[in-house]
PDB file of C-alpha atoms in Angstrom:
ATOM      1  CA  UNK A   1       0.000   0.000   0.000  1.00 71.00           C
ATOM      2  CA  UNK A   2       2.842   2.466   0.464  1.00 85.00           C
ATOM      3  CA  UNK A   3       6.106   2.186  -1.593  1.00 90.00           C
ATOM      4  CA  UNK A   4       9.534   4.154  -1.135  1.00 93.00           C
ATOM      5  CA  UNK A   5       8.578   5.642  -4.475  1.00 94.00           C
ATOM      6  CA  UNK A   6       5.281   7.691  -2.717  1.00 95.00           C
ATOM      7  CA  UNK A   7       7.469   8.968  -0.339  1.00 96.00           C
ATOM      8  CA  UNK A   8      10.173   9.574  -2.676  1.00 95.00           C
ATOM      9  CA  UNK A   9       7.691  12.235  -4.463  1.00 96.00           C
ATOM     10  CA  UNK A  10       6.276  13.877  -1.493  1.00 96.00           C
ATOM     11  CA  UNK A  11       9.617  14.761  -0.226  1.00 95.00           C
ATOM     12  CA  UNK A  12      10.335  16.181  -3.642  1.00 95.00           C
ATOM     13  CA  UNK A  13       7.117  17.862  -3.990  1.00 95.00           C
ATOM     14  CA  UNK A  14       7.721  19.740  -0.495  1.00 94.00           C
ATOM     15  CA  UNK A  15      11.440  20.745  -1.281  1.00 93.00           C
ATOM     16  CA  UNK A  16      10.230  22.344  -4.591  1.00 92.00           C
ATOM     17  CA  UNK A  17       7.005  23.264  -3.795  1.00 90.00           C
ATOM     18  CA  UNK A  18       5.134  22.172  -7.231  1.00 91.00           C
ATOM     19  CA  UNK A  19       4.596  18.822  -9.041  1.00 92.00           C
ATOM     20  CA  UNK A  20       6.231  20.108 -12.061  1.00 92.00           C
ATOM     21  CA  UNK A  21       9.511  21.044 -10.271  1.00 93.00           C
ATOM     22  CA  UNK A  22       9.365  18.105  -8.207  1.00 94.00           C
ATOM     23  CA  UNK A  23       8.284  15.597 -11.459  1.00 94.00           C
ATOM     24  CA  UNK A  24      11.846  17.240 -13.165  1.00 94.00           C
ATOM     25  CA  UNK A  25      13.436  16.283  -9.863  1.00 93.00           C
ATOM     26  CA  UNK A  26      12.760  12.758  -9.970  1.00 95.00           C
ATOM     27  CA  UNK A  27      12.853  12.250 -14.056  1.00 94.00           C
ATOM     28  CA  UNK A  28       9.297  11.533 -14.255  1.00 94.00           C
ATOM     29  CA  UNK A  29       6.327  13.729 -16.378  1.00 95.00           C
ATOM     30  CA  UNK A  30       4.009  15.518 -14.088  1.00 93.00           C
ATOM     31  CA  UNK A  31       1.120  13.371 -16.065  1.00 94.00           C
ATOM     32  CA  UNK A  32       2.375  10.315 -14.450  1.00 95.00           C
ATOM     33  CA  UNK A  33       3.527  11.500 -10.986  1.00 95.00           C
ATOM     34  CA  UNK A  34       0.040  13.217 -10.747  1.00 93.00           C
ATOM     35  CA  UNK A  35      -1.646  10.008 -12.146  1.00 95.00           C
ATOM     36  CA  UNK A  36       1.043   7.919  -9.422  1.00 95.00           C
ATOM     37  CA  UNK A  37      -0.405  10.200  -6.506  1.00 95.00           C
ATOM     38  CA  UNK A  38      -3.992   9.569  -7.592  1.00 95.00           C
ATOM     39  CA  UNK A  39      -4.222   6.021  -7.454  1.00 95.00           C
ATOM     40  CA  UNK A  40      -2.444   6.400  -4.094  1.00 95.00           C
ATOM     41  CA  UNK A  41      -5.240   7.708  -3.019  1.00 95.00           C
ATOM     42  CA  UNK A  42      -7.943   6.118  -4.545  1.00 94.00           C
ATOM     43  CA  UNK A  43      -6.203   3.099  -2.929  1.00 93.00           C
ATOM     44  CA  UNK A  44      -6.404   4.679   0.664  1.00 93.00           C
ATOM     45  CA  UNK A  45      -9.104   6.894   0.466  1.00 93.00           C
ATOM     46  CA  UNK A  46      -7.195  10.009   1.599  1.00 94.00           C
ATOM     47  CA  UNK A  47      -5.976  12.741  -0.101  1.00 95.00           C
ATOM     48  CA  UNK A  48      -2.578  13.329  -0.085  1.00 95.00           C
ATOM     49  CA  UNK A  49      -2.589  17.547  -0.574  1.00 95.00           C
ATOM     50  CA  UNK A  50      -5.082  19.989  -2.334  1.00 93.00           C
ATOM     51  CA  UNK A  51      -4.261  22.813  -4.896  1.00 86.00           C
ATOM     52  CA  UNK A  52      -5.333  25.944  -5.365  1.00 80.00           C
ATOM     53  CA  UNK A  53      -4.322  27.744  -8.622  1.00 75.00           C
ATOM     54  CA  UNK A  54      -0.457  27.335  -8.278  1.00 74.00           C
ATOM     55  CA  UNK A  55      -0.289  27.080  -4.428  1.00 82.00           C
ATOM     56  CA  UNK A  56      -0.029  23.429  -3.056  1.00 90.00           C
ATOM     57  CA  UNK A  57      -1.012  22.254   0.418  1.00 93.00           C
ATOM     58  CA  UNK A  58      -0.602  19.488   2.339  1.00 95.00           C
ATOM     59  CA  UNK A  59      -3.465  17.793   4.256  1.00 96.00           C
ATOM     60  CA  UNK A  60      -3.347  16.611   7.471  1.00 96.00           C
ATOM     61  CA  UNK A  61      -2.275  12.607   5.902  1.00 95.00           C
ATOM     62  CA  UNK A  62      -0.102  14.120   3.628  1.00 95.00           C
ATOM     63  CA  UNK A  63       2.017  16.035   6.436  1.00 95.00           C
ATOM     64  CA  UNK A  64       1.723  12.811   8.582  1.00 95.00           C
ATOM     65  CA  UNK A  65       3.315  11.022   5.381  1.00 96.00           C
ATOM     66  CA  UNK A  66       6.017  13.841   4.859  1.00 95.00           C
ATOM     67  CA  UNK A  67       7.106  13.519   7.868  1.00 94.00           C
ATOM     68  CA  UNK A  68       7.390   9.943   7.509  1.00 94.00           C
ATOM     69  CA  UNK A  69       9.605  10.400   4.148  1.00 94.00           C
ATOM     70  CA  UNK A  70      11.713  12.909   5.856  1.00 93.00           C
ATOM     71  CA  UNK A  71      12.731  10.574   8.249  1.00 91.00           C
ATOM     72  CA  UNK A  72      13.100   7.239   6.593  1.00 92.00           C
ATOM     73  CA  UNK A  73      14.793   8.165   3.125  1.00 93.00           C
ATOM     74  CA  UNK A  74      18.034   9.010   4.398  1.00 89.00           C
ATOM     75  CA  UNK A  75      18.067   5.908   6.276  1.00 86.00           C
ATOM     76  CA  UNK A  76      17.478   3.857   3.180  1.00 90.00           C
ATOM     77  CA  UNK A  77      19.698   6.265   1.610  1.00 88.00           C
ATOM     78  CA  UNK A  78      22.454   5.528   4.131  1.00 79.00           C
ATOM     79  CA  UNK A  79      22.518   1.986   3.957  1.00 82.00           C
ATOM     80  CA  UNK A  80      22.264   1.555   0.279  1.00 85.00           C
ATOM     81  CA  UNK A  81      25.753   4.033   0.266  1.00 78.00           C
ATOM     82  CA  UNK A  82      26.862   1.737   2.489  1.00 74.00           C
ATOM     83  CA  UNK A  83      26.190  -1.500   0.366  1.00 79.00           C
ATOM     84  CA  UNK A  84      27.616   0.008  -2.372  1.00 78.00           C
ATOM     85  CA  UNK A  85      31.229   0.860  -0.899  1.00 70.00           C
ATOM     86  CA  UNK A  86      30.924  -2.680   0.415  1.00 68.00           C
ATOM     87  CA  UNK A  87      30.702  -3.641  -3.209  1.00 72.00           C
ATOM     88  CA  UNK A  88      33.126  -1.584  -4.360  1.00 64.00           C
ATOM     89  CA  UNK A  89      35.547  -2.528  -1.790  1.00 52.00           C
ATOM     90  CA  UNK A  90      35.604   0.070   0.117  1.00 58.00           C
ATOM     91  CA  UNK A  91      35.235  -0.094   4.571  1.00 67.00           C
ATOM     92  CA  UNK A  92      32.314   2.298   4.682  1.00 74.00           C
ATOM     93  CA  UNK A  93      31.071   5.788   4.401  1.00 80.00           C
ATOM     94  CA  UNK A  94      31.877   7.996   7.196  1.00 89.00           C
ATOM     95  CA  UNK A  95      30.275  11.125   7.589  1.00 91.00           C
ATOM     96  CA  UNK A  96      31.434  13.802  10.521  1.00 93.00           C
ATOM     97  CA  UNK A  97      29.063  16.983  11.133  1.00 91.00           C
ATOM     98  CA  UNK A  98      30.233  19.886  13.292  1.00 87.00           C
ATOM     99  CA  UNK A  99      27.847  21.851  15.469  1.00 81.00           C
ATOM    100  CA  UNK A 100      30.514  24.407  16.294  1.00 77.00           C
ATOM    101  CA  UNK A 101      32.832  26.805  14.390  1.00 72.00           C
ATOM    102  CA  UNK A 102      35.767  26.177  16.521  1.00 73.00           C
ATOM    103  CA  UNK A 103      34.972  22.293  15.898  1.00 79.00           C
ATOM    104  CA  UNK A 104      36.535  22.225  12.244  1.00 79.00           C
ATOM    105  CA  UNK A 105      40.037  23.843  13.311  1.00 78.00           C
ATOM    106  CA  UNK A 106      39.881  20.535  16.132  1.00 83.00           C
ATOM    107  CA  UNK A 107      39.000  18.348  13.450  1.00 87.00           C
ATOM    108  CA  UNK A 108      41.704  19.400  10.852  1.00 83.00           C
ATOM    109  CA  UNK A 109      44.117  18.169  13.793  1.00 81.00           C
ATOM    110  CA  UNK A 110      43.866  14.739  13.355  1.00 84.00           C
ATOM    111  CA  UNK A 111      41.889  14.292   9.915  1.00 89.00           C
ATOM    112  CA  UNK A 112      45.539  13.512   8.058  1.00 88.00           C
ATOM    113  CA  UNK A 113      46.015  10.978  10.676  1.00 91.00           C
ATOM    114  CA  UNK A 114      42.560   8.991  10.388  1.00 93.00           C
ATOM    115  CA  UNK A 115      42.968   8.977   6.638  1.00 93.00           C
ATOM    116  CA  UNK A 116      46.313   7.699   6.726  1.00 93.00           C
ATOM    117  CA  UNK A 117      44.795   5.002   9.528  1.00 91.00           C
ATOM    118  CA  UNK A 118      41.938   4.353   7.855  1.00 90.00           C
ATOM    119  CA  UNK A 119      42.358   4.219   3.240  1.00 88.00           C
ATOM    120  CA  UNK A 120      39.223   2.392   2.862  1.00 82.00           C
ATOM    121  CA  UNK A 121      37.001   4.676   4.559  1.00 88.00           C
ATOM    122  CA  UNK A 122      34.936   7.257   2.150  1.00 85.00           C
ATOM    123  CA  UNK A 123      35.441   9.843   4.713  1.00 90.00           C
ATOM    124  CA  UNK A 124      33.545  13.191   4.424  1.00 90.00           C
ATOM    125  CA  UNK A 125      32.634  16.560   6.459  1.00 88.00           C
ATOM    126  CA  UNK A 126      29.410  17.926   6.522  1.00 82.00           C
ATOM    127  CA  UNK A 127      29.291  21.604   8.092  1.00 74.00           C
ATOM    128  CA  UNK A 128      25.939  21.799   6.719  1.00 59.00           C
ATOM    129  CA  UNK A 129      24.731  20.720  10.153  1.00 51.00           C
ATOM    130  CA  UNK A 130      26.539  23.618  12.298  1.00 53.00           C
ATOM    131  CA  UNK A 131      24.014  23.598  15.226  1.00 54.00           C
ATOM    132  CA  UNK A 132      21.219  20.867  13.955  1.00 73.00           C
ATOM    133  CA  UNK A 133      23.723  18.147  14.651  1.00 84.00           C
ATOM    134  CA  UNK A 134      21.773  15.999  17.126  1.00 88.00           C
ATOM    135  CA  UNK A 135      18.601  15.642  14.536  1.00 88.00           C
ATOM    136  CA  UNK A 136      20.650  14.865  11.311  1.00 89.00           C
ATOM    137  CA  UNK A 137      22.787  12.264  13.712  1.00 91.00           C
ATOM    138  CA  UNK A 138      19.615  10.323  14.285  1.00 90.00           C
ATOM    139  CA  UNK A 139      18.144  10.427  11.313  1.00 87.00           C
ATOM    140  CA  UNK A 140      21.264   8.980   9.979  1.00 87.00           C
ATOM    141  CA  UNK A 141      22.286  11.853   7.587  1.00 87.00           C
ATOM    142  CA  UNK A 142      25.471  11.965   9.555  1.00 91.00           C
ATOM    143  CA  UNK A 143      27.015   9.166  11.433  1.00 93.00           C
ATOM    144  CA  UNK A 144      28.941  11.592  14.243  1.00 95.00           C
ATOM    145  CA  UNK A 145      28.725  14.910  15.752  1.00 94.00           C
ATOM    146  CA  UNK A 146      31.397  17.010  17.042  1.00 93.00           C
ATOM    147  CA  UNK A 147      30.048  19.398  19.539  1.00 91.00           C
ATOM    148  CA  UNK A 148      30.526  21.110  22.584  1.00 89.00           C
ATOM    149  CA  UNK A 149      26.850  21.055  24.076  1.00 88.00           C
ATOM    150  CA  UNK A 150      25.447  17.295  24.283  1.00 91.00           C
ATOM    151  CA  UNK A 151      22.568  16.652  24.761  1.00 88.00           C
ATOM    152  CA  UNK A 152      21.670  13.066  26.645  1.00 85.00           C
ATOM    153  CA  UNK A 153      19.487  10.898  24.593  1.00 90.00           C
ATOM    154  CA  UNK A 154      19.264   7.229  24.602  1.00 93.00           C
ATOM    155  CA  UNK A 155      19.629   6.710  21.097  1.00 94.00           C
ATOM    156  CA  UNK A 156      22.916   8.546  20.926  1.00 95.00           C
ATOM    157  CA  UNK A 157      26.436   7.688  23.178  1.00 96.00           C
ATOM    158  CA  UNK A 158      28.758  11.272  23.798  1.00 96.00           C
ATOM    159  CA  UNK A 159      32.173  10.496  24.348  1.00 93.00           C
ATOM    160  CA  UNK A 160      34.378  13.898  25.774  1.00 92.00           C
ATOM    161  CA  UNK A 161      37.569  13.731  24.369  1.00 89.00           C
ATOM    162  CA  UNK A 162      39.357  17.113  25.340  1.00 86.00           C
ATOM    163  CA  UNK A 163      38.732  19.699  27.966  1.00 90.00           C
ATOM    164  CA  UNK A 164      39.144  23.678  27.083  1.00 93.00           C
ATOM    165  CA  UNK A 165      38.268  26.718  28.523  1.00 96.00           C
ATOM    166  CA  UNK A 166      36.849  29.853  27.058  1.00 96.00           C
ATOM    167  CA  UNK A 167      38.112  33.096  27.515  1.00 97.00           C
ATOM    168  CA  UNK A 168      37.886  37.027  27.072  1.00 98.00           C
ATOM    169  CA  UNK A 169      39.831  37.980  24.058  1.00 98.00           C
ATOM    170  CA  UNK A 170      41.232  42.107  24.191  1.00 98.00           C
ATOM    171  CA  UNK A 171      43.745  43.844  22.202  1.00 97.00           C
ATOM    172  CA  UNK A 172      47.705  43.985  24.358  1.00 96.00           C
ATOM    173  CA  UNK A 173      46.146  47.641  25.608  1.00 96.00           C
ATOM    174  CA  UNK A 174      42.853  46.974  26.332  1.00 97.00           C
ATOM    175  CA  UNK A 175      43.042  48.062  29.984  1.00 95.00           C
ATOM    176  CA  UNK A 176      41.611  44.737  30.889  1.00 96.00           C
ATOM    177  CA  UNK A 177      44.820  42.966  29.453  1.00 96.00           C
ATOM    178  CA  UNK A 178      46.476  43.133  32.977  1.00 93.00           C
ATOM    179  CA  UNK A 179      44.404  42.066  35.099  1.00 91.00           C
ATOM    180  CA  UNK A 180      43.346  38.497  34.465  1.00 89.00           C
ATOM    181  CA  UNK A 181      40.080  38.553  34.743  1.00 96.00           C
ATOM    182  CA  UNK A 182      36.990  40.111  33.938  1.00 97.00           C
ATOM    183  CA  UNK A 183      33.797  40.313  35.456  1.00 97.00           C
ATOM    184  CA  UNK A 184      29.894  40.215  33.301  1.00 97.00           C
ATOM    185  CA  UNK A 185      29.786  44.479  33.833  1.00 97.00           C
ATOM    186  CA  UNK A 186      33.219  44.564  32.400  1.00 97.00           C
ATOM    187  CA  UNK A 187      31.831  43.692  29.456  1.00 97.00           C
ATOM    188  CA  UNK A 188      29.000  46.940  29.767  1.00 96.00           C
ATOM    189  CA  UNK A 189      31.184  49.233  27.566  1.00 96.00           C
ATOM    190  CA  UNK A 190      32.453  46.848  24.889  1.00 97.00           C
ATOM    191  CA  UNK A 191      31.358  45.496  21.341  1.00 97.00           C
ATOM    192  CA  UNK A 192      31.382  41.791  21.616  1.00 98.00           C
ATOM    193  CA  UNK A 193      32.390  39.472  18.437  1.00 97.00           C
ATOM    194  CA  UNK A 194      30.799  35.996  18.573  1.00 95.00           C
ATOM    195  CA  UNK A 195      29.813  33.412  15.943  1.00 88.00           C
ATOM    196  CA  UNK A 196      26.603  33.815  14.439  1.00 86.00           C
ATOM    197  CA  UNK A 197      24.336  31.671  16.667  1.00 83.00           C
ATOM    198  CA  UNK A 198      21.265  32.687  18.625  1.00 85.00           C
ATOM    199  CA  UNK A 199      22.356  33.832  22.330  1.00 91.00           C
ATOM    200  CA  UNK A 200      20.885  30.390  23.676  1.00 89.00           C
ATOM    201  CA  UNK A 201      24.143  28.863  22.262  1.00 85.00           C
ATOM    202  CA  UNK A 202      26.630  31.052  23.633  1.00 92.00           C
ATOM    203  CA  UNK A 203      28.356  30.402  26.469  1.00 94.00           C
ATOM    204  CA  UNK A 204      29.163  34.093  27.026  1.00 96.00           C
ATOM    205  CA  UNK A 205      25.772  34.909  27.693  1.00 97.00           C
ATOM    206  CA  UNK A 206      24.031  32.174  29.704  1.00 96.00           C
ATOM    207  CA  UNK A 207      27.180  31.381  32.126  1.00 96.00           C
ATOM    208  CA  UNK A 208      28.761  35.111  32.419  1.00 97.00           C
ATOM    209  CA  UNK A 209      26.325  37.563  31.240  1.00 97.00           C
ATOM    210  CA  UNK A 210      23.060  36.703  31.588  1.00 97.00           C
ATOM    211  CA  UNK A 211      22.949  35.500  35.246  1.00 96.00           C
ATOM    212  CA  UNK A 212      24.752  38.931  36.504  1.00 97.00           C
ATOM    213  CA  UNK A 213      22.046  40.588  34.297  1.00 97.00           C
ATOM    214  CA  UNK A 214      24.679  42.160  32.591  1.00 96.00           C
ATOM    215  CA  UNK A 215      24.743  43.238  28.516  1.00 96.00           C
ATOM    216  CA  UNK A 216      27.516  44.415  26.071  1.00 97.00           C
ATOM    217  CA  UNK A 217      27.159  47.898  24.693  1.00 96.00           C
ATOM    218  CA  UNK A 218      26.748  46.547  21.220  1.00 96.00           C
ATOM    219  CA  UNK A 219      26.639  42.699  19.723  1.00 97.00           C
ATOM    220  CA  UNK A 220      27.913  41.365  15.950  1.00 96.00           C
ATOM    221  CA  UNK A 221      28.777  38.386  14.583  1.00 94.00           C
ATOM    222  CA  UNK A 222      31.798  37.276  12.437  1.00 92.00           C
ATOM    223  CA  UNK A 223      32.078  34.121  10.207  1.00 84.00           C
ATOM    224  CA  UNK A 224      35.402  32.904  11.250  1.00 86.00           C
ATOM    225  CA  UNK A 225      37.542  32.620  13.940  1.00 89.00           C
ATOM    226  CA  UNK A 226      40.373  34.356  12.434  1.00 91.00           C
ATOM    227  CA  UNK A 227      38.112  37.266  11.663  1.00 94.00           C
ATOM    228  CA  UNK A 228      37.334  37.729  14.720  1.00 95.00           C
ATOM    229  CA  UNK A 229      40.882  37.700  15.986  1.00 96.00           C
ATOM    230  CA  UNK A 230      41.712  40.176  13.681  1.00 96.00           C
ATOM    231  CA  UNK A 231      38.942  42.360  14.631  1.00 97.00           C
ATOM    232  CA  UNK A 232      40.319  42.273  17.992  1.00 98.00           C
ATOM    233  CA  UNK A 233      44.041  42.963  17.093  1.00 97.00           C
ATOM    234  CA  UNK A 234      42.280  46.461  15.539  1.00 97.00           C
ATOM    235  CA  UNK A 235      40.465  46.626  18.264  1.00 97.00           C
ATOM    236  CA  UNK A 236      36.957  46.625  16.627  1.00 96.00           C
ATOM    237  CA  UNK A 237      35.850  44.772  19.457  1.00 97.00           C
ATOM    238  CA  UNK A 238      36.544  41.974  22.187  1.00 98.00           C
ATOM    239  CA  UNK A 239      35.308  38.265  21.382  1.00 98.00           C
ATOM    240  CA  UNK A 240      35.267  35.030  23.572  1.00 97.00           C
ATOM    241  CA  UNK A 241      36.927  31.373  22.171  1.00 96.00           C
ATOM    242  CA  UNK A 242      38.588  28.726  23.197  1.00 94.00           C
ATOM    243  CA  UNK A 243      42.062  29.478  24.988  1.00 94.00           C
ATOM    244  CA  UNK A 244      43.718  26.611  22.762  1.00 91.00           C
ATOM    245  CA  UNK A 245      42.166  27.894  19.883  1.00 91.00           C
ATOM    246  CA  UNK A 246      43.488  31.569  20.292  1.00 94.00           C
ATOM    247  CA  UNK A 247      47.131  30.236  21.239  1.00 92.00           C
ATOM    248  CA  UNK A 248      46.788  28.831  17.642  1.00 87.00           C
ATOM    249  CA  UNK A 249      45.390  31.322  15.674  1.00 88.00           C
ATOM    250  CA  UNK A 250      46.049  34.350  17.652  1.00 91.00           C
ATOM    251  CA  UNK A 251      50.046  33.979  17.574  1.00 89.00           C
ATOM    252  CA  UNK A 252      51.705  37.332  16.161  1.00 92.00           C
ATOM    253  CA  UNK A 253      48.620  39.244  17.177  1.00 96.00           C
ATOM    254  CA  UNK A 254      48.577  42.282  19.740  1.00 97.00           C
ATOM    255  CA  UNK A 255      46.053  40.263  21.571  1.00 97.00           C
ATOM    256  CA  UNK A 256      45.958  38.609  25.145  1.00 97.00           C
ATOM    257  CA  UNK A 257      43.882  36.356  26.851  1.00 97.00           C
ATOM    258  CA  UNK A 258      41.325  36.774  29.698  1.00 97.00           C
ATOM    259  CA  UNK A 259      39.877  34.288  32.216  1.00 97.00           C
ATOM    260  CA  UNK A 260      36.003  35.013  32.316  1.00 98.00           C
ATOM    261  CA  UNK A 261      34.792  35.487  36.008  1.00 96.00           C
ATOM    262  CA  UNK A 262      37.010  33.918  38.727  1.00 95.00           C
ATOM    263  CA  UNK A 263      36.383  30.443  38.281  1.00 94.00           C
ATOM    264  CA  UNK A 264      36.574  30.806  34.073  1.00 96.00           C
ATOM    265  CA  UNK A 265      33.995  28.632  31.750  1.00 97.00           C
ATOM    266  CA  UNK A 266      35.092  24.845  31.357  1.00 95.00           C
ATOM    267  CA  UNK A 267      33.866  23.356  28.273  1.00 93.00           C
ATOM    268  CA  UNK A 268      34.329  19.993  26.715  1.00 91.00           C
ATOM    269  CA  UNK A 269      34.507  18.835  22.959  1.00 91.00           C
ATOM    270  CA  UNK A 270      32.621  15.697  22.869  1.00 93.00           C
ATOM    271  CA  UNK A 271      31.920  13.201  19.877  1.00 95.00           C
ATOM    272  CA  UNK A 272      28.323  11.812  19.214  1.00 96.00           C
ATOM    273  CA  UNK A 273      27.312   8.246  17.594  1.00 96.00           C
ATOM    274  CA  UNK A 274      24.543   6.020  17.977  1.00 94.00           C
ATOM    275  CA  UNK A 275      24.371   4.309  20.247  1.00 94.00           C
ATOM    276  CA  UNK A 276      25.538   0.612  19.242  1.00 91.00           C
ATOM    277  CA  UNK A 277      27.478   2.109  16.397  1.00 91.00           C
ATOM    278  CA  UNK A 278      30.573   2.983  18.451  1.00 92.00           C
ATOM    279  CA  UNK A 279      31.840  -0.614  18.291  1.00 88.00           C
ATOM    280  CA  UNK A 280      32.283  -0.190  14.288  1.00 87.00           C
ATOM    281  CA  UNK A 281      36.050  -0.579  13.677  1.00 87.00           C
ATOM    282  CA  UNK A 282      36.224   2.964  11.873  1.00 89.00           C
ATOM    283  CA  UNK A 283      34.268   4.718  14.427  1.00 92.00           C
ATOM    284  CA  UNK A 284      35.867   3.156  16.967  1.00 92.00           C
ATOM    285  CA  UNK A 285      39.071   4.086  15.218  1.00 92.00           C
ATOM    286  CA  UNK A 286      37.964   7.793  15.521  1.00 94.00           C
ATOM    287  CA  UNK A 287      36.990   7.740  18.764  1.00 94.00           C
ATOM    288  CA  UNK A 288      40.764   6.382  19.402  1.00 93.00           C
ATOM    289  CA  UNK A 289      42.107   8.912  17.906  1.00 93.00           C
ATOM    290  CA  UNK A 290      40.519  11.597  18.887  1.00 91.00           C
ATOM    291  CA  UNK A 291      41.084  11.204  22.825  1.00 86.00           C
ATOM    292  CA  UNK A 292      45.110  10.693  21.904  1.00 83.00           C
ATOM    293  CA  UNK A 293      45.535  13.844  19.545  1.00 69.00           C
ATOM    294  CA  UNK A 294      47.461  16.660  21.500  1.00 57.00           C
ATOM    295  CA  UNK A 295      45.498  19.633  21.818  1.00 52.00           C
TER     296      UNK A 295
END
């Protein structure tokens, strides 16, 4: 009664948001994709969406079915990838999504080494899931998730694999270069840099700032990491990363580090995979790897 190919086409139908567009999609004529969806639901006496002039809505069965196709297509996706490098010799496909910015200049550590390790793994990096990680991990469009924020589920094992802490980045004469540390009203009279996330998912704000009620005088956001190092070396502003990161990247600049409040903010990288999957050689591998490279 319902075939891969049904849910093929309403996924396609919602992505491009007309049967034409979506019949191009999947190399069919809209004739027989709209004749396809009509015995569909002759057969179960629902229908599937409704039209009106060029605008296309989905009923209330048809969104319970999209949803369905959303979620198992890349799974049968997945494992026919993985059948196919089986085939063709290959270990597996391995796909890695970040949910951080700093999380890429972590992962370029050790990449060299787990493709040296590892030949016959079709390893690839998604960055397409920057802060989504957790959903596309269980609906198996990646296979692990480098992030600093996990979130306990059972379906998913985190494994922490180096501590950091973050820290107050100023230019060499920022007056609060010298002392050490800085407190959330410090922070009052300057522009603060961060990555583009929504405040929720930085650290900055709900362990420094936030609980002492406190706010910067203005807020942006910067791309990249070395941006925002730069903007700090001409002193456009004061931004908080990782301390290991800004050793890195930060070397040659006018810039010095600050501890955030007395105690500082600990944070964690830690590596996501479903759960049962860590015991797969590769991933496994990884997971080896990752808790021995020097940070």
């Amino acid at each position: 009664m319902l075939d891969r190919q049904i849910l093929a086409i309403l996924r396609e139908v919602d992505r491009a948001g007309s049967v034409t567009a979506a019949a191009e999609r999947l190399n069919l004529s809209q004739s027989a994709l709209s004749h396809t969806m009509r015995k569909f639901e002759e057969r179960c006496g629902v229908e599937i969406w409704t039209k009106k002039g060029r605008s296309l809505r989905f009923t209330q069965a048809g969104r319970h079915l999209l949803a369905l196709a959303q979620r198992l297509l890349p799974q049968f996706e997945h494992a026919e990838r993985v059948l196919d490098d089986f085939a063709s010799g290959r270990r597996g496909a391995f796909r890695v999504g970040m949910e951080c910015h700093p999380c890429q200049a972590w992962l370029m550590r050790m990449t060299a080494r787990y493709l040296t390790q590892w030949p016959d793994v079709d390893f690839e990096v998604r960055t397409a899931f920057r802060f989504d990680g957790l959903a596309a991990l269980l609906d198996n469009e990646i296979d692990l998730l480098v992030t600093p924020d996990p979130i306990e589920t059972a379906d998913v094992l985190f494994t922490p694999v180096f501590d950091y802490e973050l820290v107050l980045v100023v230019h060499e004469a920022h007056p609060l270069a010298t002392r050490g540390v800085a407190q959330p009203e410090d922070l009052r009279a300057e522009e603060l840099v961060t990555v583009p996330v929504s405040l929720e998912r930085l650290d900055v704000y709900t362990r420094f700032l936030v609980p002492a009620h406190c706010r910067p005088l203005r807020h942006k956001t910067a791309e990249s990491t070395d941006l925002m190092l730069q903007l700090v070396a001409a002193r456009r502003g004061v931004t908080v990363l990782p301390d290991w990161l800004v050793r890195e990247g930060g070397a040659g600049l006018p810039i010095r580090s600050v501890r955030l409040g007395t105690e500082g903010i600990g944070k964690s990288i830690h590596l996501g995979v479903r759960r049962g999957e860590e015991c797969v050689d590769y991933i496994a591998g990884f997971l080896a790897l990752a808790r021995t490279t020097e940070q």
